[in-house]
Short mmCIF file of N, CA and C in Angstrom, two decimals:
data_model
loop_
_atom_site.label_atom_id
_atom_site.label_comp_id
_atom_site.label_asym_id
_atom_site.label_seq_id
_atom_site.Cartn_x
_atom_site.Cartn_y
_atom_site.Cartn_z
N SER A 1 -1.54 -14.52 0.31
CA SER A 1 -0.77 -15.72 0.04
C SER A 1 -1.68 -16.93 0.08
N LEU A 2 -1.20 -18.00 -0.46
CA LEU A 2 -1.96 -19.24 -0.51
C LEU A 2 -1.20 -20.25 0.33
N ASP A 3 -1.76 -20.62 1.47
CA ASP A 3 -1.06 -21.55 2.35
C ASP A 3 -1.29 -23.00 1.94
N ALA A 4 -0.55 -23.90 2.58
CA ALA A 4 -0.62 -25.33 2.25
C ALA A 4 -2.01 -25.89 2.47
N ALA A 5 -2.71 -25.46 3.51
CA ALA A 5 -4.05 -25.97 3.79
C ALA A 5 -5.02 -25.59 2.67
N ALA A 6 -4.92 -24.36 2.18
CA ALA A 6 -5.80 -23.93 1.09
C ALA A 6 -5.50 -24.72 -0.18
N LEU A 7 -4.23 -24.89 -0.48
CA LEU A 7 -3.83 -25.67 -1.66
C LEU A 7 -4.33 -27.10 -1.55
N SER A 8 -4.15 -27.69 -0.39
CA SER A 8 -4.61 -29.05 -0.16
C SER A 8 -6.12 -29.16 -0.34
N GLY A 9 -6.86 -28.19 0.13
CA GLY A 9 -8.31 -28.18 -0.03
C GLY A 9 -8.73 -28.10 -1.48
N VAL A 10 -8.03 -27.28 -2.26
CA VAL A 10 -8.35 -27.16 -3.68
C VAL A 10 -8.06 -28.49 -4.39
N VAL A 11 -6.94 -29.11 -4.09
CA VAL A 11 -6.59 -30.38 -4.73
C VAL A 11 -7.63 -31.44 -4.39
N ARG A 12 -8.07 -31.48 -3.13
CA ARG A 12 -9.07 -32.49 -2.71
C ARG A 12 -10.39 -32.33 -3.46
N GLU A 13 -10.69 -31.10 -3.91
CA GLU A 13 -11.90 -30.90 -4.71
C GLU A 13 -11.87 -31.73 -5.99
N PHE A 14 -10.67 -32.02 -6.48
CA PHE A 14 -10.51 -32.73 -7.75
C PHE A 14 -9.99 -34.15 -7.57
N GLY A 15 -9.82 -34.61 -6.34
CA GLY A 15 -9.32 -35.95 -6.08
C GLY A 15 -8.03 -35.89 -5.30
N THR A 16 -7.17 -36.87 -5.51
CA THR A 16 -5.88 -36.90 -4.83
C THR A 16 -4.81 -36.37 -5.78
N PRO A 17 -3.68 -35.88 -5.25
CA PRO A 17 -2.64 -35.37 -6.15
C PRO A 17 -2.20 -36.39 -7.19
N ALA A 18 -2.12 -37.65 -6.80
CA ALA A 18 -1.66 -38.68 -7.73
C ALA A 18 -2.67 -38.95 -8.84
N SER A 19 -3.96 -38.69 -8.59
CA SER A 19 -4.99 -39.02 -9.57
C SER A 19 -5.37 -37.85 -10.48
N LEU A 20 -4.71 -36.70 -10.32
CA LEU A 20 -5.08 -35.53 -11.12
C LEU A 20 -4.68 -35.71 -12.58
N SER A 21 -5.64 -35.48 -13.47
CA SER A 21 -5.31 -35.46 -14.90
C SER A 21 -4.69 -34.10 -15.20
N PHE A 22 -4.18 -33.94 -16.42
CA PHE A 22 -3.60 -32.65 -16.80
C PHE A 22 -4.68 -31.57 -16.73
N ASP A 23 -5.89 -31.89 -17.21
CA ASP A 23 -6.98 -30.91 -17.17
C ASP A 23 -7.33 -30.52 -15.74
N ASP A 24 -7.37 -31.52 -14.85
CA ASP A 24 -7.66 -31.22 -13.44
C ASP A 24 -6.54 -30.39 -12.82
N PHE A 25 -5.29 -30.74 -13.17
CA PHE A 25 -4.16 -29.97 -12.66
C PHE A 25 -4.30 -28.51 -13.10
N PHE A 26 -4.67 -28.30 -14.37
CA PHE A 26 -4.85 -26.95 -14.89
C PHE A 26 -5.95 -26.23 -14.11
N LYS A 27 -7.06 -26.92 -13.82
CA LYS A 27 -8.16 -26.33 -13.04
C LYS A 27 -7.71 -25.98 -11.63
N VAL A 28 -6.90 -26.85 -11.03
CA VAL A 28 -6.36 -26.57 -9.69
C VAL A 28 -5.49 -25.31 -9.75
N ALA A 29 -4.65 -25.22 -10.77
CA ALA A 29 -3.77 -24.05 -10.91
C ALA A 29 -4.59 -22.78 -11.09
N GLN A 30 -5.64 -22.84 -11.91
CA GLN A 30 -6.49 -21.68 -12.12
C GLN A 30 -7.18 -21.26 -10.82
N ARG A 31 -7.70 -22.24 -10.09
CA ARG A 31 -8.38 -21.96 -8.82
C ARG A 31 -7.40 -21.35 -7.82
N CYS A 32 -6.20 -21.89 -7.75
CA CYS A 32 -5.18 -21.36 -6.82
C CYS A 32 -4.80 -19.94 -7.21
N ARG A 33 -4.68 -19.68 -8.50
CA ARG A 33 -4.36 -18.32 -8.96
C ARG A 33 -5.45 -17.35 -8.53
N ARG A 34 -6.72 -17.77 -8.67
CA ARG A 34 -7.84 -16.92 -8.27
C ARG A 34 -7.83 -16.69 -6.75
N LEU A 35 -7.60 -17.77 -5.98
CA LEU A 35 -7.55 -17.63 -4.52
C LEU A 35 -6.40 -16.71 -4.09
N PHE A 36 -5.26 -16.86 -4.76
CA PHE A 36 -4.11 -16.01 -4.45
C PHE A 36 -4.45 -14.54 -4.72
N ALA A 37 -5.08 -14.28 -5.89
CA ALA A 37 -5.45 -12.91 -6.25
C ALA A 37 -6.45 -12.34 -5.25
N GLU A 38 -7.42 -13.16 -4.83
CA GLU A 38 -8.40 -12.69 -3.84
C GLU A 38 -7.72 -12.36 -2.51
N GLY A 39 -6.76 -13.18 -2.12
CA GLY A 39 -6.00 -12.92 -0.89
C GLY A 39 -5.21 -11.63 -0.97
N ARG A 40 -4.59 -11.39 -2.14
CA ARG A 40 -3.84 -10.14 -2.33
C ARG A 40 -4.78 -8.94 -2.26
N CYS A 41 -5.97 -9.07 -2.85
CA CYS A 41 -6.95 -7.97 -2.80
C CYS A 41 -7.35 -7.68 -1.37
N ARG A 42 -7.58 -8.74 -0.58
CA ARG A 42 -7.96 -8.52 0.82
C ARG A 42 -6.86 -7.81 1.59
N MET A 43 -5.62 -7.97 1.16
CA MET A 43 -4.50 -7.32 1.82
C MET A 43 -4.02 -6.10 1.03
N ALA A 44 -4.95 -5.45 0.33
CA ALA A 44 -4.73 -4.19 -0.39
C ALA A 44 -3.66 -4.30 -1.48
N GLY A 45 -3.42 -5.50 -1.98
CA GLY A 45 -2.46 -5.67 -3.07
C GLY A 45 -1.01 -5.75 -2.63
N PHE A 46 -0.76 -5.71 -1.33
CA PHE A 46 0.61 -5.81 -0.84
C PHE A 46 1.11 -7.24 -1.01
N SER A 47 2.42 -7.38 -1.24
CA SER A 47 3.03 -8.70 -1.36
C SER A 47 3.09 -9.37 0.02
N VAL A 48 3.38 -10.66 0.01
CA VAL A 48 3.50 -11.41 1.27
C VAL A 48 4.59 -10.78 2.14
N LYS A 49 5.70 -10.42 1.52
CA LYS A 49 6.82 -9.81 2.27
C LYS A 49 6.39 -8.47 2.88
N GLU A 50 5.65 -7.67 2.11
CA GLU A 50 5.18 -6.38 2.62
C GLU A 50 4.17 -6.58 3.75
N VAL A 51 3.27 -7.54 3.58
CA VAL A 51 2.28 -7.81 4.64
C VAL A 51 3.00 -8.25 5.91
N ASP A 52 4.03 -9.11 5.77
CA ASP A 52 4.80 -9.53 6.94
C ASP A 52 5.44 -8.34 7.64
N PHE A 53 5.99 -7.40 6.84
CA PHE A 53 6.59 -6.20 7.40
C PHE A 53 5.55 -5.38 8.18
N PHE A 54 4.40 -5.13 7.53
CA PHE A 54 3.35 -4.35 8.20
C PHE A 54 2.80 -5.09 9.41
N GLU A 55 2.71 -6.40 9.33
CA GLU A 55 2.21 -7.18 10.46
C GLU A 55 3.17 -7.04 11.65
N GLY A 56 4.48 -7.03 11.38
CA GLY A 56 5.46 -6.81 12.45
C GLY A 56 5.29 -5.44 13.08
N LEU A 57 5.11 -4.40 12.23
CA LEU A 57 4.87 -3.05 12.75
C LEU A 57 3.58 -3.02 13.56
N PHE A 58 2.58 -3.68 13.04
CA PHE A 58 1.26 -3.72 13.67
C PHE A 58 1.36 -4.33 15.07
N GLU A 59 2.01 -5.49 15.15
CA GLU A 59 2.13 -6.18 16.44
C GLU A 59 3.01 -5.41 17.42
N SER A 60 4.04 -4.74 16.92
CA SER A 60 4.93 -4.00 17.82
C SER A 60 4.32 -2.67 18.26
N SER A 61 3.20 -2.30 17.65
CA SER A 61 2.58 -1.02 17.99
C SER A 61 1.34 -1.16 18.85
N GLY A 62 1.18 -2.33 19.48
CA GLY A 62 0.13 -2.44 20.49
C GLY A 62 -1.14 -3.13 20.09
N THR A 63 -1.06 -4.25 19.37
CA THR A 63 -2.30 -4.96 19.07
C THR A 63 -2.84 -5.60 20.34
N ASN A 64 -4.16 -5.75 20.38
CA ASN A 64 -4.77 -6.43 21.51
C ASN A 64 -4.92 -7.92 21.19
N LYS A 65 -5.56 -8.67 22.06
CA LYS A 65 -5.66 -10.12 21.88
C LYS A 65 -6.47 -10.50 20.64
N HIS A 66 -7.24 -9.57 20.11
CA HIS A 66 -8.04 -9.84 18.91
C HIS A 66 -7.34 -9.38 17.64
N LYS A 67 -6.06 -8.98 17.76
CA LYS A 67 -5.27 -8.51 16.63
C LYS A 67 -5.80 -7.19 16.06
N TRP A 68 -6.33 -6.34 16.92
CA TRP A 68 -6.76 -5.01 16.54
C TRP A 68 -5.80 -4.01 17.15
N ILE A 69 -5.67 -2.87 16.51
CA ILE A 69 -4.76 -1.84 17.00
C ILE A 69 -5.56 -0.57 17.29
N ASP A 70 -5.16 0.14 18.34
CA ASP A 70 -5.86 1.38 18.64
C ASP A 70 -5.28 2.52 17.80
N TRP A 71 -5.92 3.68 17.90
CA TRP A 71 -5.52 4.81 17.06
C TRP A 71 -4.10 5.27 17.37
N ALA A 72 -3.69 5.23 18.62
CA ALA A 72 -2.33 5.65 18.98
C ALA A 72 -1.30 4.72 18.31
N GLY A 73 -1.59 3.42 18.29
CA GLY A 73 -0.70 2.48 17.62
C GLY A 73 -0.63 2.74 16.13
N LEU A 74 -1.77 3.06 15.53
CA LEU A 74 -1.79 3.36 14.11
C LEU A 74 -1.00 4.64 13.83
N GLU A 75 -1.14 5.63 14.72
CA GLU A 75 -0.35 6.86 14.54
C GLU A 75 1.14 6.57 14.55
N ARG A 76 1.58 5.65 15.43
CA ARG A 76 3.00 5.26 15.46
C ARG A 76 3.41 4.64 14.14
N ILE A 77 2.59 3.72 13.61
CA ILE A 77 2.91 3.07 12.34
C ILE A 77 2.97 4.10 11.22
N LEU A 78 1.96 4.95 11.15
CA LEU A 78 1.94 5.96 10.09
C LEU A 78 3.14 6.90 10.20
N GLY A 79 3.53 7.24 11.43
CA GLY A 79 4.72 8.07 11.63
C GLY A 79 5.97 7.40 11.11
N ILE A 80 6.11 6.09 11.36
CA ILE A 80 7.25 5.33 10.84
C ILE A 80 7.26 5.36 9.32
N LEU A 81 6.07 5.34 8.72
CA LEU A 81 5.94 5.34 7.27
C LEU A 81 6.00 6.74 6.67
N GLY A 82 6.16 7.76 7.52
CA GLY A 82 6.30 9.13 7.04
C GLY A 82 4.98 9.89 6.90
N VAL A 83 3.90 9.33 7.40
CA VAL A 83 2.60 10.01 7.36
C VAL A 83 2.37 10.61 8.74
N LEU A 84 2.64 11.90 8.85
CA LEU A 84 2.51 12.57 10.13
C LEU A 84 1.15 13.24 10.22
N MET A 85 0.55 13.16 11.39
CA MET A 85 -0.75 13.79 11.62
C MET A 85 -0.56 14.91 12.64
N SER A 86 0.23 15.88 12.24
CA SER A 86 0.66 16.93 13.17
C SER A 86 -0.34 18.07 13.31
N ASN A 87 -1.36 18.09 12.45
CA ASN A 87 -2.36 19.15 12.61
C ASN A 87 -3.74 18.60 12.28
N LEU A 88 -4.74 19.41 12.51
CA LEU A 88 -6.13 18.99 12.35
C LEU A 88 -6.44 18.60 10.91
N ASP A 89 -5.92 19.34 9.95
CA ASP A 89 -6.20 19.02 8.54
C ASP A 89 -5.64 17.65 8.15
N LYS A 90 -4.45 17.34 8.64
CA LYS A 90 -3.85 16.05 8.32
C LYS A 90 -4.62 14.91 8.98
N ARG A 91 -5.06 15.13 10.21
CA ARG A 91 -5.88 14.11 10.89
C ARG A 91 -7.19 13.90 10.14
N LYS A 92 -7.82 14.99 9.72
CA LYS A 92 -9.07 14.91 8.98
C LYS A 92 -8.86 14.12 7.68
N GLU A 93 -7.75 14.37 7.00
CA GLU A 93 -7.45 13.65 5.76
C GLU A 93 -7.33 12.14 6.03
N VAL A 94 -6.65 11.78 7.12
CA VAL A 94 -6.51 10.36 7.45
C VAL A 94 -7.87 9.76 7.80
N PHE A 95 -8.70 10.47 8.56
CA PHE A 95 -10.03 9.97 8.91
C PHE A 95 -10.88 9.76 7.65
N GLU A 96 -10.83 10.72 6.73
CA GLU A 96 -11.58 10.59 5.48
C GLU A 96 -11.06 9.40 4.67
N THR A 97 -9.76 9.26 4.63
CA THR A 97 -9.15 8.17 3.89
C THR A 97 -9.50 6.83 4.52
N LEU A 98 -9.64 6.80 5.84
CA LEU A 98 -10.04 5.58 6.53
C LEU A 98 -11.39 5.09 6.02
N GLU A 99 -12.31 6.00 5.82
CA GLU A 99 -13.63 5.60 5.32
C GLU A 99 -13.54 5.07 3.89
N GLU A 100 -12.70 5.70 3.06
CA GLU A 100 -12.46 5.19 1.70
C GLU A 100 -11.86 3.80 1.78
N ALA A 101 -10.90 3.61 2.68
CA ALA A 101 -10.23 2.32 2.84
C ALA A 101 -11.21 1.25 3.32
N ARG A 102 -12.11 1.64 4.20
CA ARG A 102 -13.12 0.69 4.70
C ARG A 102 -13.99 0.17 3.53
N LEU A 103 -14.38 1.09 2.64
CA LEU A 103 -15.19 0.70 1.47
C LEU A 103 -14.39 -0.21 0.54
N LYS A 104 -13.15 0.16 0.27
CA LYS A 104 -12.30 -0.65 -0.62
C LYS A 104 -12.07 -2.04 -0.02
N ALA A 105 -11.84 -2.09 1.27
CA ALA A 105 -11.61 -3.38 1.94
C ALA A 105 -12.86 -4.25 1.84
N ARG A 106 -14.02 -3.65 2.02
CA ARG A 106 -15.28 -4.40 1.90
C ARG A 106 -15.41 -4.95 0.49
N GLU A 107 -15.14 -4.10 -0.52
CA GLU A 107 -15.21 -4.52 -1.93
C GLU A 107 -14.20 -5.64 -2.22
N ALA A 108 -13.07 -5.63 -1.52
CA ALA A 108 -12.02 -6.63 -1.75
C ALA A 108 -12.31 -7.95 -1.04
N GLY A 109 -13.39 -8.01 -0.28
CA GLY A 109 -13.77 -9.26 0.36
C GLY A 109 -13.27 -9.44 1.77
N VAL A 110 -12.81 -8.37 2.40
CA VAL A 110 -12.39 -8.46 3.79
C VAL A 110 -13.63 -8.76 4.64
N ASP A 111 -13.48 -9.64 5.59
CA ASP A 111 -14.58 -10.03 6.48
C ASP A 111 -15.15 -8.77 7.15
N PRO A 112 -16.47 -8.54 7.04
CA PRO A 112 -17.07 -7.35 7.65
C PRO A 112 -16.75 -7.19 9.13
N ALA A 113 -16.53 -8.30 9.84
CA ALA A 113 -16.19 -8.22 11.26
C ALA A 113 -14.84 -7.53 11.47
N GLU A 114 -13.99 -7.51 10.43
CA GLU A 114 -12.68 -6.87 10.54
C GLU A 114 -12.69 -5.41 10.11
N LEU A 115 -13.85 -4.92 9.70
CA LEU A 115 -13.92 -3.55 9.18
C LEU A 115 -14.40 -2.52 10.18
N GLY A 116 -15.04 -2.97 11.24
CA GLY A 116 -15.62 -2.02 12.17
C GLY A 116 -16.79 -1.30 11.51
N GLN A 117 -17.33 -0.32 12.18
CA GLN A 117 -18.48 0.42 11.66
C GLN A 117 -18.00 1.72 11.01
N PRO A 118 -18.73 2.21 9.99
CA PRO A 118 -18.38 3.50 9.41
C PRO A 118 -18.27 4.57 10.50
N GLY A 119 -17.23 5.35 10.42
CA GLY A 119 -16.99 6.39 11.41
C GLY A 119 -16.25 5.92 12.64
N ASP A 120 -16.10 4.61 12.81
CA ASP A 120 -15.39 4.05 13.96
C ASP A 120 -13.88 4.23 13.76
N GLN A 121 -13.25 4.90 14.70
CA GLN A 121 -11.81 5.15 14.62
C GLN A 121 -11.08 4.62 15.84
N ALA A 122 -11.79 3.90 16.68
CA ALA A 122 -11.19 3.45 17.94
C ALA A 122 -10.13 2.39 17.71
N VAL A 123 -10.45 1.37 16.92
CA VAL A 123 -9.50 0.28 16.68
C VAL A 123 -9.59 -0.16 15.22
N LEU A 124 -8.49 -0.71 14.72
CA LEU A 124 -8.44 -1.17 13.34
C LEU A 124 -7.82 -2.56 13.28
N SER A 125 -8.31 -3.36 12.34
CA SER A 125 -7.73 -4.68 12.09
C SER A 125 -6.57 -4.51 11.10
N LEU A 126 -5.74 -5.53 10.98
CA LEU A 126 -4.63 -5.46 10.03
C LEU A 126 -5.12 -5.25 8.60
N PRO A 127 -6.12 -6.01 8.11
CA PRO A 127 -6.55 -5.75 6.73
C PRO A 127 -7.05 -4.33 6.51
N LEU A 128 -7.78 -3.77 7.47
CA LEU A 128 -8.26 -2.40 7.32
C LEU A 128 -7.09 -1.43 7.36
N ALA A 129 -6.14 -1.66 8.25
CA ALA A 129 -4.95 -0.79 8.31
C ALA A 129 -4.17 -0.85 7.00
N LEU A 130 -4.05 -2.04 6.40
CA LEU A 130 -3.35 -2.16 5.11
C LEU A 130 -4.06 -1.37 4.02
N HIS A 131 -5.38 -1.45 4.00
CA HIS A 131 -6.13 -0.67 3.00
C HIS A 131 -5.98 0.82 3.25
N LEU A 132 -5.91 1.22 4.51
CA LEU A 132 -5.69 2.63 4.83
C LEU A 132 -4.30 3.08 4.37
N ILE A 133 -3.29 2.28 4.64
CA ILE A 133 -1.92 2.62 4.22
C ILE A 133 -1.85 2.73 2.71
N TRP A 134 -2.47 1.79 1.99
CA TRP A 134 -2.47 1.85 0.53
C TRP A 134 -3.18 3.11 0.06
N ALA A 135 -4.36 3.41 0.64
CA ALA A 135 -5.13 4.57 0.21
C ALA A 135 -4.38 5.87 0.49
N LEU A 136 -3.70 5.95 1.62
CA LEU A 136 -2.91 7.16 1.92
C LEU A 136 -1.77 7.32 0.91
N GLY A 137 -1.12 6.22 0.58
CA GLY A 137 -0.05 6.27 -0.42
C GLY A 137 -0.59 6.70 -1.78
N HIS A 138 -1.74 6.16 -2.16
CA HIS A 138 -2.37 6.51 -3.43
C HIS A 138 -2.77 7.98 -3.45
N ARG A 139 -3.30 8.46 -2.33
CA ARG A 139 -3.72 9.87 -2.24
C ARG A 139 -2.50 10.78 -2.37
N ARG A 140 -1.40 10.42 -1.71
CA ARG A 140 -0.18 11.23 -1.80
C ARG A 140 0.35 11.24 -3.23
N GLU A 141 0.26 10.09 -3.89
CA GLU A 141 0.70 10.00 -5.28
C GLU A 141 -0.12 10.94 -6.16
N ARG A 142 -1.44 10.93 -5.98
CA ARG A 142 -2.31 11.83 -6.75
C ARG A 142 -1.97 13.28 -6.47
N MET A 143 -1.71 13.61 -5.19
CA MET A 143 -1.37 14.99 -4.84
C MET A 143 -0.05 15.41 -5.48
N THR A 144 0.92 14.49 -5.54
CA THR A 144 2.20 14.78 -6.18
C THR A 144 1.99 15.06 -7.66
N ILE A 145 1.18 14.24 -8.31
CA ILE A 145 0.90 14.44 -9.72
C ILE A 145 0.21 15.78 -9.95
N GLU A 146 -0.74 16.13 -9.09
CA GLU A 146 -1.43 17.42 -9.22
C GLU A 146 -0.46 18.58 -9.06
N ARG A 147 0.47 18.47 -8.08
CA ARG A 147 1.47 19.53 -7.89
C ARG A 147 2.36 19.65 -9.12
N GLU A 148 2.76 18.50 -9.68
CA GLU A 148 3.60 18.54 -10.88
C GLU A 148 2.85 19.18 -12.05
N MET A 149 1.57 18.87 -12.19
CA MET A 149 0.79 19.45 -13.28
C MET A 149 0.71 20.97 -13.13
N LYS A 150 0.48 21.44 -11.91
CA LYS A 150 0.42 22.89 -11.68
C LYS A 150 1.77 23.53 -11.96
N ALA A 151 2.85 22.88 -11.55
CA ALA A 151 4.19 23.41 -11.80
C ALA A 151 4.49 23.44 -13.30
N MET A 152 4.07 22.40 -14.01
CA MET A 152 4.30 22.38 -15.47
C MET A 152 3.53 23.51 -16.14
N GLU A 153 2.31 23.75 -15.70
CA GLU A 153 1.51 24.85 -16.26
C GLU A 153 2.19 26.20 -15.98
N ALA A 154 2.64 26.38 -14.74
CA ALA A 154 3.25 27.65 -14.34
C ALA A 154 4.56 27.90 -15.08
N THR A 155 5.33 26.85 -15.31
CA THR A 155 6.64 27.02 -15.96
C THR A 155 6.59 26.79 -17.45
N MET A 156 5.46 26.29 -17.93
CA MET A 156 5.24 25.96 -19.34
C MET A 156 6.20 24.89 -19.85
N TYR A 157 6.62 23.99 -18.95
CA TYR A 157 7.39 22.81 -19.37
C TYR A 157 6.40 21.72 -19.74
N SER A 158 6.80 20.87 -20.69
CA SER A 158 5.95 19.75 -21.07
C SER A 158 6.19 18.57 -20.14
N HIS A 159 5.30 17.59 -20.23
CA HIS A 159 5.46 16.37 -19.43
C HIS A 159 6.78 15.68 -19.80
N ALA A 160 7.13 15.70 -21.08
CA ALA A 160 8.40 15.08 -21.53
C ALA A 160 9.60 15.80 -20.91
N ASP A 161 9.53 17.15 -20.84
CA ASP A 161 10.62 17.92 -20.21
C ASP A 161 10.79 17.53 -18.75
N VAL A 162 9.67 17.48 -18.03
CA VAL A 162 9.72 17.14 -16.61
C VAL A 162 10.23 15.73 -16.41
N SER A 163 9.79 14.79 -17.24
CA SER A 163 10.28 13.41 -17.14
C SER A 163 11.78 13.36 -17.40
N GLY A 164 12.24 14.14 -18.35
CA GLY A 164 13.67 14.19 -18.64
C GLY A 164 14.45 14.75 -17.46
N PHE A 165 13.95 15.84 -16.87
CA PHE A 165 14.61 16.42 -15.69
C PHE A 165 14.68 15.41 -14.55
N ARG A 166 13.55 14.71 -14.34
CA ARG A 166 13.48 13.72 -13.27
C ARG A 166 14.51 12.61 -13.50
N GLU A 167 14.61 12.14 -14.74
CA GLU A 167 15.57 11.08 -15.04
C GLU A 167 17.01 11.53 -14.80
N VAL A 168 17.33 12.74 -15.24
CA VAL A 168 18.68 13.27 -15.01
C VAL A 168 18.95 13.39 -13.51
N PHE A 169 17.99 13.93 -12.78
CA PHE A 169 18.15 14.10 -11.33
C PHE A 169 18.38 12.76 -10.64
N PHE A 170 17.54 11.76 -10.95
CA PHE A 170 17.69 10.46 -10.31
C PHE A 170 19.01 9.79 -10.71
N ASN A 171 19.43 9.97 -11.95
CA ASN A 171 20.73 9.41 -12.36
C ASN A 171 21.87 10.04 -11.58
N ILE A 172 21.80 11.35 -11.37
CA ILE A 172 22.83 12.03 -10.59
C ILE A 172 22.85 11.48 -9.17
N LEU A 173 21.68 11.34 -8.55
CA LEU A 173 21.61 10.81 -7.20
C LEU A 173 22.11 9.37 -7.13
N GLU A 174 21.71 8.57 -8.12
CA GLU A 174 22.08 7.15 -8.12
C GLU A 174 23.59 6.96 -8.25
N ARG A 175 24.23 7.76 -9.07
CA ARG A 175 25.68 7.63 -9.28
C ARG A 175 26.49 8.35 -8.21
N GLY A 176 25.85 9.22 -7.47
CA GLY A 176 26.59 9.98 -6.47
C GLY A 176 27.46 11.05 -7.10
N THR A 177 27.09 11.46 -8.31
CA THR A 177 27.85 12.49 -9.02
C THR A 177 27.72 13.81 -8.28
N PRO A 178 28.83 14.52 -8.12
CA PRO A 178 28.75 15.82 -7.44
C PRO A 178 27.80 16.76 -8.18
N LEU A 179 27.01 17.49 -7.43
CA LEU A 179 26.10 18.47 -8.00
C LEU A 179 26.84 19.79 -8.19
N PRO A 180 26.66 20.46 -9.33
CA PRO A 180 27.34 21.74 -9.54
C PRO A 180 26.77 22.81 -8.62
N ARG A 181 27.63 23.73 -8.20
CA ARG A 181 27.19 24.85 -7.37
C ARG A 181 27.25 26.11 -8.20
N GLU A 182 26.43 27.07 -7.84
CA GLU A 182 26.39 28.32 -8.61
C GLU A 182 27.69 29.09 -8.54
N GLU A 183 28.43 29.00 -7.45
CA GLU A 183 29.63 29.76 -7.25
C GLU A 183 30.82 29.13 -7.94
N GLY A 184 30.59 28.06 -8.68
CA GLY A 184 31.69 27.40 -9.38
C GLY A 184 32.28 26.22 -8.63
N GLY A 185 31.93 26.07 -7.36
CA GLY A 185 32.41 24.92 -6.60
C GLY A 185 31.58 23.69 -6.87
N VAL A 186 31.89 22.64 -6.21
CA VAL A 186 31.14 21.40 -6.39
C VAL A 186 30.60 20.95 -5.03
N GLU A 187 29.34 20.56 -5.04
CA GLU A 187 28.68 20.08 -3.82
C GLU A 187 28.40 18.59 -3.98
N GLU A 188 28.73 17.82 -2.97
CA GLU A 188 28.49 16.37 -3.04
C GLU A 188 26.99 16.11 -2.99
N SER A 189 26.53 15.15 -3.83
CA SER A 189 25.12 14.77 -3.78
C SER A 189 24.87 13.91 -2.56
N PRO A 190 23.65 13.96 -2.03
CA PRO A 190 23.32 13.13 -0.87
C PRO A 190 23.33 11.66 -1.26
N LYS A 191 23.69 10.81 -0.30
CA LYS A 191 23.73 9.37 -0.58
C LYS A 191 22.74 8.64 0.24
#
């Protein structure tokens, strides 16, 4: 997000608000757009509302005075988000993803002091945790697509067929239409 202080600083680069020409106003708008985009990148592309939500989870899960969270707190947050680390393979996946997230956060301009050292899993900053959450979501999305591709190959359905099935299924769920049962009865769809 772009706060009032940042906006005020950008405007002062070009003079006072009252003295801005149309061209200067346009330059201020362009600079603000760039600053806003950079801020979104540092927060893994999450919206202000989403960052506020994650920040609330972060603070309620045991941040210390430096706004860092320990691994147990992160496990609580991930559990709330449906990412369970119930076995060694799942923990390993999260640790590997953490390193990917650390690199992405660095590329996005997150302050190196907020990234910790490679391999460090003791504590995480909010920006690093956001990049981890995004990376885990992206990884799950890729895995879902891979599973769908394998299922399409095995069943010899096309991508268009699967998309059609998905649309019908979601429409049924959205409307709450009863699902047909094999025995001729009707089963209520989940709401």
